[in-house]
PDB file of C-alpha atoms in Angstrom:
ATOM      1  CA  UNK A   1      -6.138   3.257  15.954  1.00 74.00           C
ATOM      2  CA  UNK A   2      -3.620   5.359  13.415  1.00 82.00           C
ATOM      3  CA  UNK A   3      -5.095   8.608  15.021  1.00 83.00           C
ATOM      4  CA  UNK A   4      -4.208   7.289  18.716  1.00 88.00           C
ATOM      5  CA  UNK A   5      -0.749   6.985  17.338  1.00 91.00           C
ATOM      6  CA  UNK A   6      -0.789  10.275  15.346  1.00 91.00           C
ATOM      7  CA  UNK A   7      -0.081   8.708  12.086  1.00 94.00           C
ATOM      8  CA  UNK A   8      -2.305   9.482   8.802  1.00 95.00           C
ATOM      9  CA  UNK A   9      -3.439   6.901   6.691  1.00 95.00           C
ATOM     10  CA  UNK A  10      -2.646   7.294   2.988  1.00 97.00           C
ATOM     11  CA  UNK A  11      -4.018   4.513   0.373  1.00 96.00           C
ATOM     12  CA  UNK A  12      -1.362   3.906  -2.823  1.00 94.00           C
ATOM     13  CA  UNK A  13      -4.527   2.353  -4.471  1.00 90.00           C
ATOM     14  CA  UNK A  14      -7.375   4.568  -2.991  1.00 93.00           C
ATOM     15  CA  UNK A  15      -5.201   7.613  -4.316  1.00 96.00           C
ATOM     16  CA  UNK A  16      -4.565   6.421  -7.637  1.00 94.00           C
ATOM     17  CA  UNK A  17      -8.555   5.412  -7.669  1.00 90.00           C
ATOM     18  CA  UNK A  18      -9.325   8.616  -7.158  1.00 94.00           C
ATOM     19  CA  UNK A  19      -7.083  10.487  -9.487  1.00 94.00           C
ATOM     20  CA  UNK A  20      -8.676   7.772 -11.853  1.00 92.00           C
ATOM     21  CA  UNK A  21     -12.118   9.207 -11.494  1.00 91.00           C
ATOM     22  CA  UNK A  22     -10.999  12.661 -11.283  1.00 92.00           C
ATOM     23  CA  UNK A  23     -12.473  14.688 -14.454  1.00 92.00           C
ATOM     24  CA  UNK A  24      -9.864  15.982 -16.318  1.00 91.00           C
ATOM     25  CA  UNK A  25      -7.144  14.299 -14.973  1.00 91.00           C
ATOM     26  CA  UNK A  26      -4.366  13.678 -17.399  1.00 90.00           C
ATOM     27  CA  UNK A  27      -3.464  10.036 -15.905  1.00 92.00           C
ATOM     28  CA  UNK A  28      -6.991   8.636 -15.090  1.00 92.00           C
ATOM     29  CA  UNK A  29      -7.037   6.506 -18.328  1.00 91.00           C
ATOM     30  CA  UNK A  30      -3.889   5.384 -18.013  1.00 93.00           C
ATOM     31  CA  UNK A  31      -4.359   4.103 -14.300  1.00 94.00           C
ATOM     32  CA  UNK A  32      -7.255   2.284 -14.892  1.00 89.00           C
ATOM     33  CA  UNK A  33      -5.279  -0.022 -17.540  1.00 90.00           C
ATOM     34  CA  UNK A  34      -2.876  -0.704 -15.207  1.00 90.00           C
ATOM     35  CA  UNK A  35      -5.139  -1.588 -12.078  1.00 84.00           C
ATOM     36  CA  UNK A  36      -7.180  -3.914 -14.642  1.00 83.00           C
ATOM     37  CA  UNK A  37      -4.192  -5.475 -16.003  1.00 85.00           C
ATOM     38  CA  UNK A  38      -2.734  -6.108 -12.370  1.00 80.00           C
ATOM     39  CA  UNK A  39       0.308  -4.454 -13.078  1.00 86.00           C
ATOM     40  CA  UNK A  40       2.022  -1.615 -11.195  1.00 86.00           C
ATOM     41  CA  UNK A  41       1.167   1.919 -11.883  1.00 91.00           C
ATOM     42  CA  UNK A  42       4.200   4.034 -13.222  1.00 92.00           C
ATOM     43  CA  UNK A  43       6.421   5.439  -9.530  1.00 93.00           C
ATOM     44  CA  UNK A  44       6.032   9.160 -10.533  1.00 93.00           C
ATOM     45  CA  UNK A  45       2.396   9.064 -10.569  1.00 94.00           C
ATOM     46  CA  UNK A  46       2.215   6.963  -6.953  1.00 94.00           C
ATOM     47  CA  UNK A  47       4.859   9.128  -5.838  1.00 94.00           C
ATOM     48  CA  UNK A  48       3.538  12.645  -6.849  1.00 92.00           C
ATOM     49  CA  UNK A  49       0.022  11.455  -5.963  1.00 95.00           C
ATOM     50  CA  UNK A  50       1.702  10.479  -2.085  1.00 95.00           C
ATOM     51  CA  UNK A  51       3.182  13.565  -1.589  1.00 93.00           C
ATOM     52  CA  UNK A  52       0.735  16.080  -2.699  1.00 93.00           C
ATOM     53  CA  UNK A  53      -1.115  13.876  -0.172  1.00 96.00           C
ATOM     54  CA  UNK A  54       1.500  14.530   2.603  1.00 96.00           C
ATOM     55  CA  UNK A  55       2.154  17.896   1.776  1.00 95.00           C
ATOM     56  CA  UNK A  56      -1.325  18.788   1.899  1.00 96.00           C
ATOM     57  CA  UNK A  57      -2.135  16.884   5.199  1.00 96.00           C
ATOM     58  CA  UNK A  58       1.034  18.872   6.654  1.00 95.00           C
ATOM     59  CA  UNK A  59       0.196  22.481   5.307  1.00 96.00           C
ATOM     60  CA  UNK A  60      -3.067  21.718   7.317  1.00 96.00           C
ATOM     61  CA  UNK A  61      -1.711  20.722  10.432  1.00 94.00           C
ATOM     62  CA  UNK A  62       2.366  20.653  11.397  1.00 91.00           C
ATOM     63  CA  UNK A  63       1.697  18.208  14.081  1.00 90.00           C
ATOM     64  CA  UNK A  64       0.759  15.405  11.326  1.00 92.00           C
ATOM     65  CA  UNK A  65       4.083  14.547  10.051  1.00 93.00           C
ATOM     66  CA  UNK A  66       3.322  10.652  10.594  1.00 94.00           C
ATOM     67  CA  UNK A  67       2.197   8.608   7.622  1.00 95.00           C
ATOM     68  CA  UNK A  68       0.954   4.979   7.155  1.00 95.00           C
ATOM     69  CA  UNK A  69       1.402   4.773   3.671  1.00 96.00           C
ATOM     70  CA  UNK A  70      -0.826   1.458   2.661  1.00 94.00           C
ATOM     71  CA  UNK A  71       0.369   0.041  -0.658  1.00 90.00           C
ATOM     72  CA  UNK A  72       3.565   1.152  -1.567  1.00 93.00           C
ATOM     73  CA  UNK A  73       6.554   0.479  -2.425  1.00 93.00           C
ATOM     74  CA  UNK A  74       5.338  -2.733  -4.363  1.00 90.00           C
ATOM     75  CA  UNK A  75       8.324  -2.754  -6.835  1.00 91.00           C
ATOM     76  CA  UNK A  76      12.065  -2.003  -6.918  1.00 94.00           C
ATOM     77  CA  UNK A  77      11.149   0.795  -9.092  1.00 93.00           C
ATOM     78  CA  UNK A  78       8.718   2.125  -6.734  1.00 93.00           C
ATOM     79  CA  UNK A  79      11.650   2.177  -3.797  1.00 95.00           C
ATOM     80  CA  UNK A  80      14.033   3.984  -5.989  1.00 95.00           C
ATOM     81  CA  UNK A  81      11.051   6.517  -6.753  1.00 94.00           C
ATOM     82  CA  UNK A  82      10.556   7.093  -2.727  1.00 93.00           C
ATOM     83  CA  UNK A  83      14.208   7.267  -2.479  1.00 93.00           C
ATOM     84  CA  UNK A  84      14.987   9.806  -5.341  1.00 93.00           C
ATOM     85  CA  UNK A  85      11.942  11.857  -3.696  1.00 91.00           C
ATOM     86  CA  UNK A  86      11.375  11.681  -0.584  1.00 91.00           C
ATOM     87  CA  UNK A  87      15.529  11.344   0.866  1.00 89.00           C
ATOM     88  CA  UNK A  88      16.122  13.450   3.433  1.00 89.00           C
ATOM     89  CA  UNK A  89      12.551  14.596   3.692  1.00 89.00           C
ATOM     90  CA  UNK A  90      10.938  11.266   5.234  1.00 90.00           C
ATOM     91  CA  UNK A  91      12.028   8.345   6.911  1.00 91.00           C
ATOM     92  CA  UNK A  92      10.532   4.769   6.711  1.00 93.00           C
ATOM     93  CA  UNK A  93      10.312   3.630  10.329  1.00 94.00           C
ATOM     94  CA  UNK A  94       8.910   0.171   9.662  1.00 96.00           C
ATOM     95  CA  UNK A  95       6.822  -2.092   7.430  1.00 96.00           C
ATOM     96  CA  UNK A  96       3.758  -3.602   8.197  1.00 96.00           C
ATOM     97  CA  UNK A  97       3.855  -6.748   6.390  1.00 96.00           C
ATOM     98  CA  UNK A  98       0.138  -8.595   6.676  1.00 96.00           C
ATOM     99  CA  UNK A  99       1.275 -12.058   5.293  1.00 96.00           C
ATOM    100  CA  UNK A 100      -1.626 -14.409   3.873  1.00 95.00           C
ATOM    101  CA  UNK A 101      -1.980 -17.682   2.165  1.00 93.00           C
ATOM    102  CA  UNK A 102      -2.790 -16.558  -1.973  1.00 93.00           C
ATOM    103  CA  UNK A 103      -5.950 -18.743  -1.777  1.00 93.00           C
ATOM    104  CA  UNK A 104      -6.917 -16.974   1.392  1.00 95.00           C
ATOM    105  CA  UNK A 105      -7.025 -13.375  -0.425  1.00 94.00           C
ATOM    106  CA  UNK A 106      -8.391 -14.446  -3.140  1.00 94.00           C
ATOM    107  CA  UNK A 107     -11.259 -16.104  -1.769  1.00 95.00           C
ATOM    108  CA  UNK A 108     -11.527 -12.844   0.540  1.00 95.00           C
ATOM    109  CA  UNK A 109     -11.458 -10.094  -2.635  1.00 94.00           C
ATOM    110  CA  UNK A 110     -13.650 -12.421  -4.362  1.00 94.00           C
ATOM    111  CA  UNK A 111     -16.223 -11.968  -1.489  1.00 94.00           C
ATOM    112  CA  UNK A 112     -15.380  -7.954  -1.385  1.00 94.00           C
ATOM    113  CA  UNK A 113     -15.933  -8.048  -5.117  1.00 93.00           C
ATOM    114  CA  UNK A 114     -19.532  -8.379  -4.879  1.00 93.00           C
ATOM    115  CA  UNK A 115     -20.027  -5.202  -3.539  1.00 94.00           C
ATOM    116  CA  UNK A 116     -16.900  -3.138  -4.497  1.00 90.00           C
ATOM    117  CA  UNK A 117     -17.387  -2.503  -7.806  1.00 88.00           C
ATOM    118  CA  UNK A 118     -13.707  -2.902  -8.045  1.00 84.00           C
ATOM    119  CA  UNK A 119     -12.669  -3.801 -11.426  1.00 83.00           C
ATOM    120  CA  UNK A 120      -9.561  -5.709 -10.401  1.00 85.00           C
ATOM    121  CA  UNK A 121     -11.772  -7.775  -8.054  1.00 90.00           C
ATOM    122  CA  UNK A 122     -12.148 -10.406 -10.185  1.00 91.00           C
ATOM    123  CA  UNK A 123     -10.069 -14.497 -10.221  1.00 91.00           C
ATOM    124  CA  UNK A 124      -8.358 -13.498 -13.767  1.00 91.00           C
ATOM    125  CA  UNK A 125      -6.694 -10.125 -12.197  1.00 90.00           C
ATOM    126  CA  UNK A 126      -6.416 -11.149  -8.687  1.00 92.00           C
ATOM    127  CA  UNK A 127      -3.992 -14.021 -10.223  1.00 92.00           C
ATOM    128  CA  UNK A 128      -1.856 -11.281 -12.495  1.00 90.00           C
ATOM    129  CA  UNK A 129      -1.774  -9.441  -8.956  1.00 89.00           C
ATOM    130  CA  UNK A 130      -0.317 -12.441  -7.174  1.00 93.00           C
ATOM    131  CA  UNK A 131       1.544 -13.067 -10.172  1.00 92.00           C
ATOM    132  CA  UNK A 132       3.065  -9.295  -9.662  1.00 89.00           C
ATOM    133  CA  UNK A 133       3.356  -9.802  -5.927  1.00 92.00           C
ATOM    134  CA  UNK A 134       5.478 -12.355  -6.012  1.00 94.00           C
ATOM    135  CA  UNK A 135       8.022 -10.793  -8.807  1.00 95.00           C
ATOM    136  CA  UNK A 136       8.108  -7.350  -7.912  1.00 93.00           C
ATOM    137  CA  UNK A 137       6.642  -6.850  -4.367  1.00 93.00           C
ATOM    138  CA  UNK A 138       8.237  -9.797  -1.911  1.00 95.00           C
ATOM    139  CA  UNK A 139      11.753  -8.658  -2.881  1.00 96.00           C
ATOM    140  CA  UNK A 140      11.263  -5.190  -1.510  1.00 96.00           C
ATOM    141  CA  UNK A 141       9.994  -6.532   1.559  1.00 96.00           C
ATOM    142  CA  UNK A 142      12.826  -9.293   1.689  1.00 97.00           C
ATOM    143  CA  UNK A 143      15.043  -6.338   1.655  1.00 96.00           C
ATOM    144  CA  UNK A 144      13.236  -4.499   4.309  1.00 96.00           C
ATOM    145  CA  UNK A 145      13.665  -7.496   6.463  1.00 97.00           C
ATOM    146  CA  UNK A 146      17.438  -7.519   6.215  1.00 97.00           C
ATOM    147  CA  UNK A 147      17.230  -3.915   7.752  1.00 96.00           C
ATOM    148  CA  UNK A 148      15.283  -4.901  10.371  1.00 97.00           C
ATOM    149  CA  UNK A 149      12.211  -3.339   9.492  1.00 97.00           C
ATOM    150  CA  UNK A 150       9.386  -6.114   8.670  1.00 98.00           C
ATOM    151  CA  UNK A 151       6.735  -6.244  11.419  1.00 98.00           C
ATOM    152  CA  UNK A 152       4.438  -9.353   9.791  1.00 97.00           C
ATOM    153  CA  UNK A 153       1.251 -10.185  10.977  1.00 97.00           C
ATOM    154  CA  UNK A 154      -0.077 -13.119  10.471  1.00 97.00           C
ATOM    155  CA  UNK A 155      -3.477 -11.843   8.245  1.00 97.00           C
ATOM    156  CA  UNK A 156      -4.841 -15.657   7.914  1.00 96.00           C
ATOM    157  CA  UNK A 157      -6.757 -15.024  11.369  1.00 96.00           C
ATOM    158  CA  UNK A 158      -9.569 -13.273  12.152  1.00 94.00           C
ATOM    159  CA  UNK A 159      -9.997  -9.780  11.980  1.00 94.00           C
ATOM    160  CA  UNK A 160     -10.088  -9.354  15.632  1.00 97.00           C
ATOM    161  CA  UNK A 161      -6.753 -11.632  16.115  1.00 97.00           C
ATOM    162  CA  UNK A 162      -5.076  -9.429  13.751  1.00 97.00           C
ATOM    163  CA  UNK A 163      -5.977  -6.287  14.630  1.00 96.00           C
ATOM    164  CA  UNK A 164      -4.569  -7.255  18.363  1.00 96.00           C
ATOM    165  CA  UNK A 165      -1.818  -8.161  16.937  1.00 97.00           C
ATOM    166  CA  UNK A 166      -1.277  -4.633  14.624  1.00 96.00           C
ATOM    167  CA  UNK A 167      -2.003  -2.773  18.122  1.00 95.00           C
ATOM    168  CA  UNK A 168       0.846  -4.664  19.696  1.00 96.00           C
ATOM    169  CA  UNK A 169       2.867  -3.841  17.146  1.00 96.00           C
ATOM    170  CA  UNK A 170       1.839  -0.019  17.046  1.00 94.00           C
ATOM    171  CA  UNK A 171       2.169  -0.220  20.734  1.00 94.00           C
ATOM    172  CA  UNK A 172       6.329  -0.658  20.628  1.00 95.00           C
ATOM    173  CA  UNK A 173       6.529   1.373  17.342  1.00 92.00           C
ATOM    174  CA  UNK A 174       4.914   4.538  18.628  1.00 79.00           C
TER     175      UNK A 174
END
């Protein structure tokens, strides 16, 4: 679907797992306590993590100046990271907001944690996460709504409902 639309997908978490597991790097211990703890990795390691990320996918190909970024920003600090950054050298177009009962994803990481091998995919840090969610993450999309930027989709139905729904949305975005 993102390649239709000529956007490339970059993962906040999947990046930051894989810097993680990376030997030698300098902030894999440190990641991993914050991902077990449920708590928000540091902005200048998301950040410079994202835009090697871009930079590279760019340097590679011109035409693929389009990022989904998946993950990010999930605090106020991470915004003013982006913003400090990436000003003037990337533009948020909109936010795709899946919004699900708490219950609902936990129930549903629960189930992924059984093959994962996630360590955060347990009840204990899938609470913290909610716990984080709710103080840090839903004012940064409250303030994306005021700008008129929230797409939501409504991730309580089924996969196929939902993805309909993201293609609509991708459909008017471009």
């Amino acid at each position: 679907l993102l390649q239709k639309y000529g956007y490339t997908h970059l993962s906040a978490g999947d990046l930051l797992r894989d810097e993680r597991k990376r030997p030698g790097s300098q902030y894999g211990e440190l990641i991993e306590n914050y991902i077990k703890e449920g708590e928000i990795v540091p902005v200048e390691i998301t950040i410079s993590l994202l835009k090697r990320a871009m930079d590279q996918t760019m340097a590679a190909n011109s035409q693929k100046n389009k990022f989904l970024i998946d993950g990010f920003p999930r605090n106020e600090d991470n915004l003013q990271g982006w913003t400090k950054t990436m000003d003037g050298k990337a533009d948020v177009s909109f936010v795709l907001f899946f919004d699900c009962d708490n219950e609902i994803c936990i129930g549903r990481c629960l189930e992924r944690g059984k093959s994962s091998g996630r360590s955060d995919d347990n009840r204990e840090s899938l609470e913290k996460r909610i716990h984080t969610y709710l103080q840090s993450t839903k004012p940064i999309i409250d303030l994306y709504e005021k700008m008129g930027k929230v797409r939501k989709v409504d991730a309580s139905k089924s996969v196929d409902e939902v993805f309909e729904k993201v293609v609509q949305i991708f459909d008017k975005e471009g």
